[in-house]
Coordinates of C-alpha atoms in Angstrom, one line a residue:
M1 CA -0.2 -39.6 7.6
D2 CA -0.1 -38.4 3.9
V3 CA -3.1 -39.1 1.6
N4 CA -3.2 -39.5 -2.2
W5 CA -4.9 -36.8 -4.3
T6 CA -7.2 -39.4 -5.8
S7 CA -9.0 -39.8 -2.5
V8 CA -10.4 -36.2 -2.5
E9 CA -14.2 -36.1 -2.4
P10 CA -15.7 -34.6 -4.5
K11 CA -13.2 -35.6 -7.1
L12 CA -10.8 -33.1 -8.6
S13 CA -11.0 -32.2 -12.3
Y14 CA -8.6 -34.1 -14.6
F15 CA -6.7 -30.9 -15.5
V16 CA -6.0 -30.1 -11.8
F17 CA -4.9 -33.6 -11.1
E18 CA -2.5 -33.5 -14.1
V19 CA -0.9 -30.2 -12.9
L20 CA -0.4 -31.7 -9.4
K21 CA 1.3 -34.7 -11.0
E22 CA 3.5 -32.5 -13.2
L23 CA 4.6 -30.4 -10.2
H24 CA 5.4 -33.7 -8.3
F25 CA 2.8 -33.1 -5.5
E26 CA 2.1 -36.8 -5.1
T27 CA 0.4 -36.8 -1.7
M28 CA -1.6 -34.4 0.5
T29 CA -0.5 -33.2 3.9
P30 CA -3.0 -33.6 6.8
V31 CA -4.2 -29.9 6.6
Q32 CA -4.8 -30.3 2.8
A33 CA -6.7 -33.6 3.3
A34 CA -8.9 -31.9 5.9
V35 CA -9.6 -28.5 4.3
I36 CA -9.8 -29.2 0.5
P37 CA -12.9 -31.4 0.6
L38 CA -14.7 -29.0 2.8
L39 CA -14.1 -26.0 0.5
L40 CA -15.2 -28.1 -2.5
K41 CA -18.5 -28.8 -0.6
N42 CA -19.3 -25.1 -0.2
K43 CA -18.3 -24.9 3.5
D44 CA -16.6 -21.9 5.2
V45 CA -13.4 -23.2 6.9
V46 CA -11.2 -22.0 9.8
A47 CA -8.0 -23.9 9.7
E48 CA -5.4 -24.0 12.5
A49 CA -2.2 -25.9 11.8
V50 CA 1.4 -25.6 12.7
T51 CA 3.6 -23.4 10.4
G52 CA 5.1 -25.2 7.4
S53 CA 2.2 -27.7 7.1
G54 CA 1.3 -26.9 3.4
K55 CA -1.5 -24.4 4.0
T56 CA -0.9 -22.6 0.6
L57 CA -2.0 -25.5 -1.5
A58 CA -4.9 -26.1 0.8
F59 CA -6.6 -23.0 -0.6
I60 CA -5.1 -22.8 -4.1
I61 CA -6.4 -26.2 -5.2
P62 CA -10.0 -25.7 -4.2
L63 CA -10.0 -22.1 -5.6
L64 CA -8.9 -23.3 -9.0
E65 CA -11.3 -26.2 -9.0
R66 CA -14.3 -24.0 -8.1
M67 CA -13.4 -21.5 -10.8
H68 CA -13.0 -24.3 -13.4
R69 CA -16.4 -25.8 -12.5
R70 CA -18.2 -22.6 -13.6
L71 CA -19.7 -23.2 -17.0
E72 CA -19.5 -19.7 -18.4
G73 CA -16.0 -18.2 -18.9
W74 CA -14.5 -15.5 -16.7
K75 CA -14.5 -12.0 -18.1
H76 CA -11.5 -9.6 -18.5
L77 CA -11.9 -8.1 -15.0
E78 CA -14.0 -10.6 -13.0
I79 CA -12.6 -11.8 -9.7
G80 CA -13.2 -15.4 -8.7
G81 CA -10.6 -15.7 -6.0
L82 CA -9.2 -13.2 -3.4
V83 CA -6.3 -13.9 -1.1
I84 CA -5.3 -11.4 1.6
S85 CA -1.8 -11.8 3.2
P86 CA -0.3 -9.8 6.0
T87 CA 3.1 -9.0 4.4
R88 CA 4.4 -8.4 0.9
E89 CA 6.8 -11.4 1.1
L90 CA 4.0 -13.8 1.9
A91 CA 1.8 -12.4 -0.8
L92 CA 4.6 -12.7 -3.3
Q93 CA 5.3 -16.3 -2.3
T94 CA 1.7 -17.2 -2.7
S95 CA 1.7 -15.6 -6.1
E96 CA 4.7 -17.6 -7.2
V97 CA 3.0 -20.9 -6.2
L98 CA -0.2 -19.9 -8.0
E99 CA 1.7 -19.0 -11.1
K100 CA 3.2 -22.5 -11.3
F101 CA -0.4 -23.8 -11.7
L102 CA -1.7 -21.1 -13.9
S103 CA 1.2 -21.5 -16.4
R104 CA 0.3 -25.2 -16.8
M105 CA -3.4 -24.9 -17.1
K106 CA -5.3 -25.1 -20.4
R107 CA -8.0 -22.7 -19.3
R108 CA -6.1 -19.4 -18.7
Y109 CA -6.8 -17.4 -15.6
K110 CA -5.1 -14.1 -14.9
Q111 CA -3.8 -13.1 -11.5
A112 CA -2.9 -9.7 -10.1
L113 CA -0.5 -9.0 -7.2
L114 CA -1.4 -5.9 -5.3
I115 CA 1.2 -5.4 -2.5
G116 CA 2.2 -1.7 -2.4
G117 CA 5.7 -0.4 -3.0
T118 CA 4.4 1.2 -6.2
K119 CA 2.0 4.0 -6.9
V120 CA -1.7 3.0 -6.7
S121 CA -2.2 4.5 -10.1
E122 CA 0.1 1.9 -11.6
D123 CA -2.0 -0.9 -10.1
I124 CA -5.2 0.7 -11.4
E125 CA -3.7 0.9 -14.9
R126 CA -2.5 -2.7 -14.8
L127 CA -5.9 -4.0 -13.7
S128 CA -7.6 -2.0 -16.4
D129 CA -5.3 -3.1 -19.2
C130 CA -4.5 -6.7 -18.2
G131 CA -7.5 -7.6 -16.2
A132 CA -7.6 -10.2 -13.4
N133 CA -9.5 -13.2 -12.2
I134 CA -7.5 -13.9 -9.0
I135 CA -6.2 -11.2 -6.7
I136 CA -3.4 -11.7 -4.1
A137 CA -3.1 -8.5 -2.0
T138 CA -2.0 -6.9 1.2
P139 CA -4.9 -5.3 3.1
G140 CA -3.8 -1.7 2.9
R141 CA -3.4 -1.6 -0.9
L142 CA -6.6 -3.6 -1.5
E143 CA -8.6 -1.2 0.8
D144 CA -7.2 1.8 -1.2
L145 CA -8.4 0.3 -4.5
F146 CA -11.9 -0.4 -3.2
T147 CA -12.3 3.1 -1.5
R148 CA -10.8 5.2 -4.3
G149 CA -13.4 4.2 -6.9
D150 CA -11.0 4.8 -9.8
I151 CA -11.7 1.2 -11.0
P152 CA -15.0 -0.7 -10.6
L153 CA -13.4 -3.3 -8.3
H154 CA -16.7 -3.6 -6.2
L155 CA -18.4 -4.8 -9.3
A156 CA -15.6 -7.1 -10.3
V157 CA -16.0 -9.1 -7.1
K158 CA -19.7 -9.8 -7.5
S159 CA -18.9 -13.4 -8.7
L160 CA -16.3 -14.1 -6.0
E161 CA -16.0 -17.8 -5.4
L162 CA -13.5 -17.9 -2.5
L163 CA -12.0 -15.4 -0.1
V164 CA -8.9 -16.5 1.8
L165 CA -7.5 -14.7 4.9
D166 CA -3.9 -16.1 5.1
E167 CA -2.1 -15.9 8.5
A168 CA -5.3 -14.2 9.8
D169 CA -4.0 -13.8 13.4
R170 CA -1.0 -11.8 12.0
L171 CA -3.3 -9.6 10.0
L172 CA -5.0 -8.6 13.2
E173 CA -1.7 -8.2 15.1
L174 CA -0.4 -5.8 12.5
G175 CA -3.5 -3.6 13.0
F176 CA -5.4 -4.5 9.8
E177 CA -8.7 -5.2 11.5
K178 CA -10.2 -1.9 10.2
S179 CA -9.0 -2.5 6.6
I180 CA -10.4 -6.1 6.7
N181 CA -13.8 -4.9 7.9
T182 CA -13.9 -2.3 5.1
I183 CA -13.0 -4.9 2.5
L184 CA -15.6 -7.3 3.7
E185 CA -18.3 -4.6 3.2
Y186 CA -17.5 -4.6 -0.6
L187 CA -17.7 -8.4 -1.0
P188 CA -20.8 -10.4 -1.8
K189 CA -22.5 -12.3 1.1
Q190 CA -22.9 -15.4 -0.9
R191 CA -19.3 -16.5 -1.0
R192 CA -17.0 -19.1 0.5
T193 CA -14.5 -17.9 3.1
S194 CA -11.4 -19.7 4.4
L195 CA -9.3 -18.4 7.2
F196 CA -5.9 -19.9 7.9
S197 CA -3.8 -19.4 11.0
A198 CA -1.2 -21.1 13.1
T199 CA -2.7 -19.7 16.4
Q200 CA -6.1 -18.8 17.6
T201 CA -6.8 -15.5 19.4
R202 CA -9.8 -13.7 20.8
Q203 CA -9.7 -11.1 18.0
L204 CA -9.7 -14.0 15.5
E205 CA -12.9 -15.4 17.0
L206 CA -14.6 -12.0 16.5
L207 CA -13.5 -11.9 12.9
V208 CA -14.8 -15.4 12.3
R209 CA -18.2 -14.4 13.7
A210 CA -18.3 -11.3 11.5
G211 CA -17.0 -12.8 8.2
L212 CA -17.9 -16.5 8.1
R213 CA -21.3 -18.3 8.2
N214 CA -21.4 -21.5 10.3
P215 CA -17.7 -22.3 9.7
V216 CA -16.1 -25.7 10.1
I217 CA -13.2 -25.5 12.5
V218 CA -10.2 -27.6 11.5
A219 CA -7.3 -28.0 14.0
V220 CA -4.5 -30.2 12.6
K221 CA -2.2 -31.6 15.3
Q222 CA 0.9 -33.7 14.6
Q223 CA 1.2 -37.3 15.8
G224 CA 4.0 -38.1 18.1
A225 CA 4.3 -34.6 19.6
E226 CA 3.7 -35.3 23.2
V227 CA 4.5 -31.9 24.7
N228 CA 5.7 -29.7 21.9
V229 CA 2.4 -29.2 20.0
S230 CA 3.0 -25.7 18.8
T231 CA 6.0 -26.4 16.5
P232 CA 6.7 -29.3 14.1
K233 CA 7.9 -32.5 15.7
E234 CA 11.0 -32.4 13.4
L235 CA 12.1 -29.2 15.0
I236 CA 14.6 -29.2 17.9
N237 CA 14.6 -26.0 20.1
F238 CA 17.7 -24.9 21.9
Y239 CA 18.6 -22.0 24.2
K240 CA 21.8 -20.4 25.5
I241 CA 22.1 -18.0 28.4
C242 CA 25.1 -15.7 28.2
S243 CA 26.0 -12.2 29.4
P244 CA 25.0 -9.3 27.2
D245 CA 28.7 -8.5 26.3
K246 CA 29.2 -12.2 25.3
K247 CA 26.0 -12.6 23.1
L248 CA 27.7 -11.5 19.8
A249 CA 30.8 -13.5 20.7
F250 CA 28.7 -16.6 21.2
L251 CA 26.8 -16.0 17.9
I252 CA 30.1 -15.7 15.9
S253 CA 31.4 -18.9 17.6
F254 CA 28.2 -20.7 16.7
L255 CA 28.3 -19.7 13.1
K256 CA 32.0 -20.8 12.8
E257 CA 31.2 -24.1 14.5
E258 CA 28.2 -24.9 12.2
G259 CA 30.1 -23.9 9.0
L260 CA 29.7 -21.9 5.8
H261 CA 27.5 -24.2 3.8
K262 CA 24.4 -24.0 5.8
K263 CA 21.5 -21.5 5.8
Y264 CA 20.8 -19.4 8.9
I265 CA 18.0 -16.9 9.7
I266 CA 18.8 -14.6 12.6
F267 CA 16.0 -12.5 14.1
F268 CA 16.7 -9.2 15.8
L269 CA 14.3 -7.0 17.7
T270 CA 14.5 -3.8 15.5
C271 CA 15.3 -2.6 11.9
A272 CA 18.2 -0.5 13.3
C273 CA 19.7 -3.6 14.9
V274 CA 19.6 -5.5 11.6
E275 CA 21.3 -2.6 9.8
Y276 CA 24.1 -2.3 12.4
F277 CA 24.9 -6.0 13.0
F278 CA 24.8 -6.5 9.2
I279 CA 27.7 -4.0 8.9
L280 CA 29.6 -5.5 12.0
L281 CA 29.2 -9.2 11.1
K282 CA 30.3 -8.7 7.5
E283 CA 33.6 -7.2 9.0
L284 CA 34.0 -9.9 11.6
L285 CA 33.1 -12.9 9.4
P286 CA 34.2 -12.0 5.9
E287 CA 34.1 -15.7 4.8
F288 CA 30.3 -15.8 5.3
T289 CA 27.6 -14.4 2.9
F290 CA 25.2 -12.0 4.7
F291 CA 21.8 -10.8 3.7
E292 CA 19.5 -8.3 5.4
I293 CA 15.7 -7.7 5.4
H294 CA 13.6 -5.5 7.6
G295 CA 10.4 -3.4 7.4
K296 CA 12.0 -0.1 6.4
M297 CA 13.4 -1.7 3.2
K298 CA 11.0 -1.2 0.3
R299 CA 12.0 -2.2 -3.2
T300 CA 15.1 -4.3 -2.3
R301 CA 13.3 -6.8 0.0
H302 CA 12.1 -9.1 -2.8
K303 CA 15.5 -9.0 -4.5
T304 CA 17.3 -9.9 -1.3
L305 CA 14.9 -12.7 -0.4
K306 CA 15.3 -14.2 -3.9
A307 CA 19.1 -14.1 -3.6
F308 CA 19.0 -15.8 -0.2
K309 CA 16.6 -18.5 -1.5
N310 CA 18.9 -19.3 -4.4
S311 CA 22.1 -19.3 -2.4
L312 CA 23.7 -22.6 -1.3
G313 CA 24.5 -21.1 2.1
G314 CA 24.3 -17.8 3.9
V315 CA 23.1 -15.8 6.9
L316 CA 19.9 -13.7 6.7
L317 CA 19.5 -11.0 9.3
C318 CA 15.9 -9.9 9.7
T319 CA 13.1 -8.6 11.9
D320 CA 9.7 -10.2 12.5
V321 CA 8.7 -9.1 8.9
M322 CA 10.0 -12.6 8.0
E323 CA 8.3 -14.5 10.8
R324 CA 5.2 -15.7 9.0
G325 CA 4.6 -18.1 6.1
I326 CA 7.8 -17.4 4.1
D327 CA 8.9 -20.7 2.6
I328 CA 12.7 -20.7 2.2
P329 CA 14.0 -24.1 1.2
D330 CA 16.7 -25.9 3.3
V331 CA 17.0 -23.5 6.3
D332 CA 19.2 -25.3 8.8
W333 CA 19.0 -23.0 11.7
V334 CA 16.8 -20.2 13.0
V335 CA 18.5 -18.1 15.6
Q336 CA 16.6 -15.7 17.8
Y337 CA 19.2 -13.2 18.9
D338 CA 16.5 -11.4 20.9
P339 CA 13.2 -12.7 22.2
P340 CA 10.3 -11.3 20.1
T341 CA 8.0 -8.6 21.5
S342 CA 5.0 -10.9 20.8
V343 CA 4.8 -14.3 22.6
S344 CA 3.1 -16.0 19.6
A345 CA 5.9 -14.7 17.3
F346 CA 8.3 -17.1 19.0
V347 CA 6.7 -20.2 17.4
H348 CA 6.3 -18.5 14.0
R349 CA 10.0 -17.5 14.0
C350 CA 11.0 -21.1 14.7
G351 CA 8.7 -22.2 11.9
R352 CA 11.0 -20.9 9.2
T353 CA 12.9 -24.2 9.5
A354 CA 11.6 -27.8 9.7
R355 CA 9.0 -27.2 7.0
I356 CA 6.9 -29.9 5.3
G357 CA 8.5 -32.8 7.2
N358 CA 12.2 -31.6 6.9
I359 CA 14.4 -31.6 10.0
G360 CA 15.5 -28.2 11.4
S361 CA 16.9 -26.6 14.6
A362 CA 16.2 -23.3 16.4
L363 CA 18.3 -21.5 18.9
T364 CA 17.3 -18.7 21.3
I365 CA 20.0 -16.6 22.9
L366 CA 19.0 -15.1 26.3
M367 CA 20.6 -12.8 28.8
P368 CA 20.8 -13.8 32.5
N369 CA 17.8 -11.6 33.4
E370 CA 15.7 -13.5 30.8
D371 CA 16.1 -17.0 32.2
A372 CA 12.5 -17.2 33.3
Y373 CA 11.5 -17.0 29.6
I374 CA 12.4 -20.7 29.2
D375 CA 9.8 -21.9 31.5
F376 CA 7.3 -19.2 30.3
I377 CA 7.5 -20.4 26.7
Q378 CA 7.1 -24.0 27.7
R379 CA 3.9 -23.1 29.7
N380 CA 2.5 -20.5 27.3
Q381 CA 3.4 -21.9 23.9
K382 CA 4.0 -25.6 24.8
V383 CA 7.6 -25.4 23.4
V384 CA 10.4 -27.3 25.3
L385 CA 13.8 -25.7 25.1
T386 CA 17.1 -27.7 25.5
E387 CA 20.3 -26.1 26.6
F388 CA 22.9 -25.8 23.8
Q389 CA 26.3 -27.4 24.3
D390 CA 29.2 -25.2 25.3
L391 CA 31.4 -23.5 22.7
S392 CA 34.8 -21.8 23.0
F393 CA 33.7 -18.2 22.7
F394 CA 35.1 -15.8 20.2
N395 CA 37.2 -13.0 21.7
S396 CA 34.7 -10.3 22.8
T397 CA 37.6 -7.8 23.0
T398 CA 38.2 -8.2 19.3
I399 CA 34.5 -7.5 18.6
T400 CA 34.6 -4.2 20.6
E401 CA 37.8 -3.1 19.0
T402 CA 36.5 -3.8 15.5
A403 CA 33.1 -2.1 16.2
R404 CA 34.9 1.0 17.5
K405 CA 37.3 1.1 14.6
L406 CA 34.4 1.0 12.1
Q407 CA 32.6 3.8 13.9
M408 CA 35.7 6.1 14.0
E409 CA 36.4 5.4 10.3
D410 CA 32.8 6.4 9.3
R411 CA 30.3 8.5 11.3
A412 CA 27.5 6.6 9.5
V413 CA 28.5 3.4 11.4
F414 CA 28.7 5.5 14.6
D415 CA 25.1 6.7 14.0
H416 CA 23.9 3.1 13.2
A417 CA 25.4 1.8 16.5
N418 CA 23.8 4.4 18.7
V419 CA 20.4 4.2 17.0
A420 CA 20.5 0.3 17.2
F421 CA 21.2 0.5 21.0
V422 CA 18.5 3.0 21.7
S423 CA 15.9 1.2 19.5
F424 CA 16.6 -2.1 21.2
I425 CA 16.0 -0.7 24.7
R426 CA 12.8 1.2 23.5
A427 CA 11.5 -2.0 21.9
Y428 CA 12.4 -4.0 25.0
T429 CA 10.0 -1.9 27.1
K430 CA 7.1 -3.0 24.8
H431 CA 7.5 -6.7 25.3
D432 CA 4.2 -8.6 25.8
S433 CA 5.9 -10.5 28.5
N434 CA 7.4 -7.5 30.3
F435 CA 6.5 -9.0 33.6
I436 CA 9.5 -11.3 33.2
L437 CA 11.5 -9.3 30.6
R438 CA 12.0 -6.1 32.6
V439 CA 14.1 -3.4 31.1
N440 CA 15.5 -2.3 34.5
D441 CA 17.1 -5.8 34.9
I442 CA 19.3 -5.3 31.8
Q443 CA 23.0 -5.0 32.4
F444 CA 23.2 -1.8 30.4
A445 CA 27.0 -1.4 30.5
N446 CA 27.6 -4.9 29.2
L447 CA 25.0 -4.5 26.6
A448 CA 26.6 -1.3 25.3
K449 CA 30.0 -3.2 25.1
S450 CA 28.4 -5.8 22.8
Y451 CA 27.4 -3.0 20.5
G452 CA 30.9 -1.6 20.7
L453 CA 29.7 1.9 21.6
L454 CA 32.2 4.8 21.9
R455 CA 30.0 6.3 24.7
L456 CA 26.6 5.8 26.3
P457 CA 23.8 7.8 24.6
K458 CA 21.6 10.1 26.6
M459 CA 18.2 8.5 27.2
P460 CA 15.7 8.4 30.0
E461 CA 16.2 4.6 30.7
L462 CA 19.8 5.3 31.7
K463 CA 19.2 8.4 33.7
G464 CA 20.2 8.1 37.4
K465 CA 22.0 4.7 36.9
S466 CA 25.7 4.3 37.9
L467 CA 27.2 2.4 35.0
E468 CA 30.8 1.2 34.7
F469 CA 31.3 1.8 31.0
D470 CA 34.7 2.7 29.5
S471 CA 34.0 5.5 27.1
L472 CA 36.7 6.5 24.6
A473 CA 38.4 9.8 25.4
I474 CA 37.9 11.3 21.9
D475 CA 36.0 14.3 20.5
I476 CA 32.9 12.8 18.9
N477 CA 32.6 15.8 16.6
S478 CA 36.0 14.8 15.0
I479 CA 34.5 11.6 13.5
Q480 CA 33.7 12.2 9.8
Y481 CA 31.3 10.7 7.3
K482 CA 32.9 8.8 4.4
D483 CA 30.1 10.3 2.2
K484 CA 31.7 13.7 1.3
Q485 CA 28.3 15.4 0.6
K486 CA 27.0 14.2 4.0
E487 CA 30.1 15.4 5.7
A488 CA 30.0 18.8 4.1
S489 CA 26.4 19.2 5.4
R490 CA 27.5 18.1 8.9
I491 CA 30.4 20.6 9.0
S492 CA 28.0 23.4 8.0
K493 CA 25.5 22.5 10.7
L494 CA 28.3 22.1 13.3
K495 CA 29.6 25.6 12.6
I496 CA 26.0 27.1 13.1
F497 CA 25.7 25.0 16.3
R498 CA 29.0 26.4 17.8
E499 CA 27.9 29.9 17.0
T500 CA 24.2 29.7 18.2
G501 CA 24.2 26.7 20.5
V502 CA 21.2 25.2 18.5
W503 CA 21.6 22.4 16.0
P504 CA 19.9 23.5 12.7
G505 CA 16.5 21.8 12.1
M506 CA 16.2 20.5 15.7
K507 CA 13.3 21.7 17.8
M508 CA 14.5 22.9 21.2
K509 CA 12.4 22.5 24.3
K510 CA 11.7 25.7 26.1
K511 CA 13.8 25.9 29.2
R512 CA 12.0 26.3 32.5
Q513 CA 12.9 29.6 34.1
T514 CA 14.8 28.9 37.3
V515 CA 14.2 31.1 40.4
P516 CA 16.8 31.6 43.2
W517 CA 16.0 29.6 46.3
S518 CA 15.6 32.7 48.5
L519 CA 13.1 34.3 46.1
S520 CA 11.2 31.0 45.8
I521 CA 10.8 30.8 49.6
Q522 CA 9.7 34.5 49.8
A523 CA 7.0 34.0 47.0
R524 CA 5.7 30.9 48.8
Q525 CA 5.3 32.8 52.1
E526 CA 3.6 35.7 50.3
R527 CA 1.0 33.3 48.8
K528 CA 0.5 31.8 52.3
D529 CA -0.1 35.2 53.9
K530 CA -2.5 36.2 51.2
R531 CA -4.6 33.1 51.7
K532 CA -4.6 33.7 55.5
K533 CA -5.8 37.4 55.1
K534 CA -8.6 36.2 52.8
R535 CA -9.7 33.6 55.3
E536 CA -9.7 36.1 58.2
Y537 CA -11.7 38.6 56.2
R538 CA -14.3 36.0 55.3
E539 CA -14.7 34.9 59.0
K540 CA -15.1 38.6 60.1
K541 CA -17.9 39.2 57.6
I542 CA -19.7 36.1 58.9
V543 CA -19.5 37.4 62.5
E544 CA -21.0 40.7 61.4
G545 CA -23.7 39.0 59.4
K546 CA -22.9 40.8 56.2
T547 CA -22.0 37.8 54.1
K548 CA -24.4 36.5 51.5
T549 CA -25.3 33.0 52.4
K550 CA -27.0 30.6 50.0
K551 CA -30.7 30.0 50.8
R552 CA -31.2 26.4 51.8
R553 CA -34.1 24.6 50.4
K554 CA -36.7 23.7 53.1
K555 CA -37.5 20.1 53.5
I556 CA -41.0 19.1 52.2
T557 CA -43.2 17.6 55.0
E558 CA -45.2 14.5 54.6
E559 CA -48.5 16.5 54.6
Q560 CA -47.2 18.6 51.7
W561 CA -46.1 15.5 49.8
K562 CA -49.7 14.1 50.3
E563 CA -51.3 17.3 49.1
L564 CA -49.1 17.4 46.1
E565 CA -49.9 13.8 45.1
E566 CA -53.7 14.6 45.5
N567 CA -53.3 17.6 43.2
I568 CA -51.5 15.6 40.6
A569 CA -54.1 12.9 40.7
F570 CA -56.9 15.5 40.3
L571 CA -55.2 17.1 37.3
K572 CA -54.9 13.8 35.6
K573 CA -58.7 13.2 36.0
A574 CA -59.3 16.8 34.8
K575 CA -57.3 16.1 31.7
K576 CA -59.5 13.1 30.9
N577 CA -62.8 14.9 31.7
K578 CA -62.8 18.3 30.1
N579 CA -66.2 19.3 31.6
I580 CA -64.7 19.9 35.1
D581 CA -64.4 23.6 35.8
V582 CA -60.9 23.8 37.3
E583 CA -60.9 27.5 37.9
N584 CA -63.9 27.5 40.3
L585 CA -62.4 24.8 42.5
E586 CA -61.1 25.9 45.8

């Protein structure tokens, strides 16, 4: 049940209340009502709440209020608030929300966004010239600025009012534990710390013990969610099981059925899969607007995300880089084309829709060998999945023909297809739940058809398997790049390869020298005879008594042990009494 801002104790300052009113934040969500009063009362807080519950305002409001209550003004470079986020997108989103408040406040505070993608020297220059009172950062960049020592950031945080670890479990999953511990060493002990997360883990408990002092644990659960407690009650979860060669056909049919004027987020397992299916889906569904975001994109990620947010409808293809905290308005469907490698990521992916009380839907597409995942998610994450209604599938033959046509027209697409297929299988072997999602259970031939491959790539996972796959009878080397410069480089390397048998720049493994079978048997027999002669010679020497045998230690008798103990006792007494003449004793 939502609560009015006037009920916050201790009371918010007039200027904060006015800004909230101006931004049309009339009521508090449950997590805000629970966390804000605690942070205003100097408590450390660990907050656990479902994704999309309004956690950002739960730390921005008390941060600004605490900074405003300080009587003396904030200096040019004096940090009162520090927010650490796991991804650039989440940090950028937090910065945008904070800026809405800062631009309307009478007392001006300066914020700095430190998220990488630029040179560290640029961030140092910006902090020196513009100053900062609030920093929003990713762990890697913030650690760099602390450890470099080019700017006195360790002195600037001496007056820190509030440290926020946003999506803390994700920070640890991404391997930032070492960076977080380094950052904590530079921060003052007398500070307030708030830790926000959608799930609790063992690693998180250790971080809480290390960085927080007697924290208050806040776990916000939704009313009316009898079984599905890990996702918002407004979210409906569906699943569909279909053969690997029918997955893309089902996805296309689904998009056509739901229509153009909705927003979809589709999660893939790898960056290479996002790149390839972005090319393929644009060709198969030209009437739709497609966007792509993945971890290997640097400068264009923010631009793409902003374009998708502002669009009236469209399809965003992405990896798990978009699974946490990103608030995109009016997302109608979240589609998981592949199950995530991390079990907890399932809930966070779904959480990109049905945010702040809005209704949304999520769909997970599974292969026949993944049917046990439905029951597993219900038991492990408390998420109930309902089977999606039947659709008339798009023609999968058309998909294969289109994919192969694109690959033969441009070798770059051919490369994308093969890298995507290989990366998917490699990532599949790293599933947290690999006891039910086994790579050997995949129908590799049908999976390759869904990618529209011209031939199966050589990889260890396919070795020794008899696969019924129709490879195209063409010379792969005849496929050219559309990029003329790239094609010229390939032709040059191909010429060298045909002359030498080695592709330029590729490290070749040393071939193991093969020995004829007859010579191998002969060498083995010679080694056996040599060992036999050596053994016979040793036995002969033993008989003649000429071998050097090791002297065995004689066992000490009980009398000798007793005598030894008496001598030790006497020496101890002699040490105490220096007048005893030890030399004259018999």
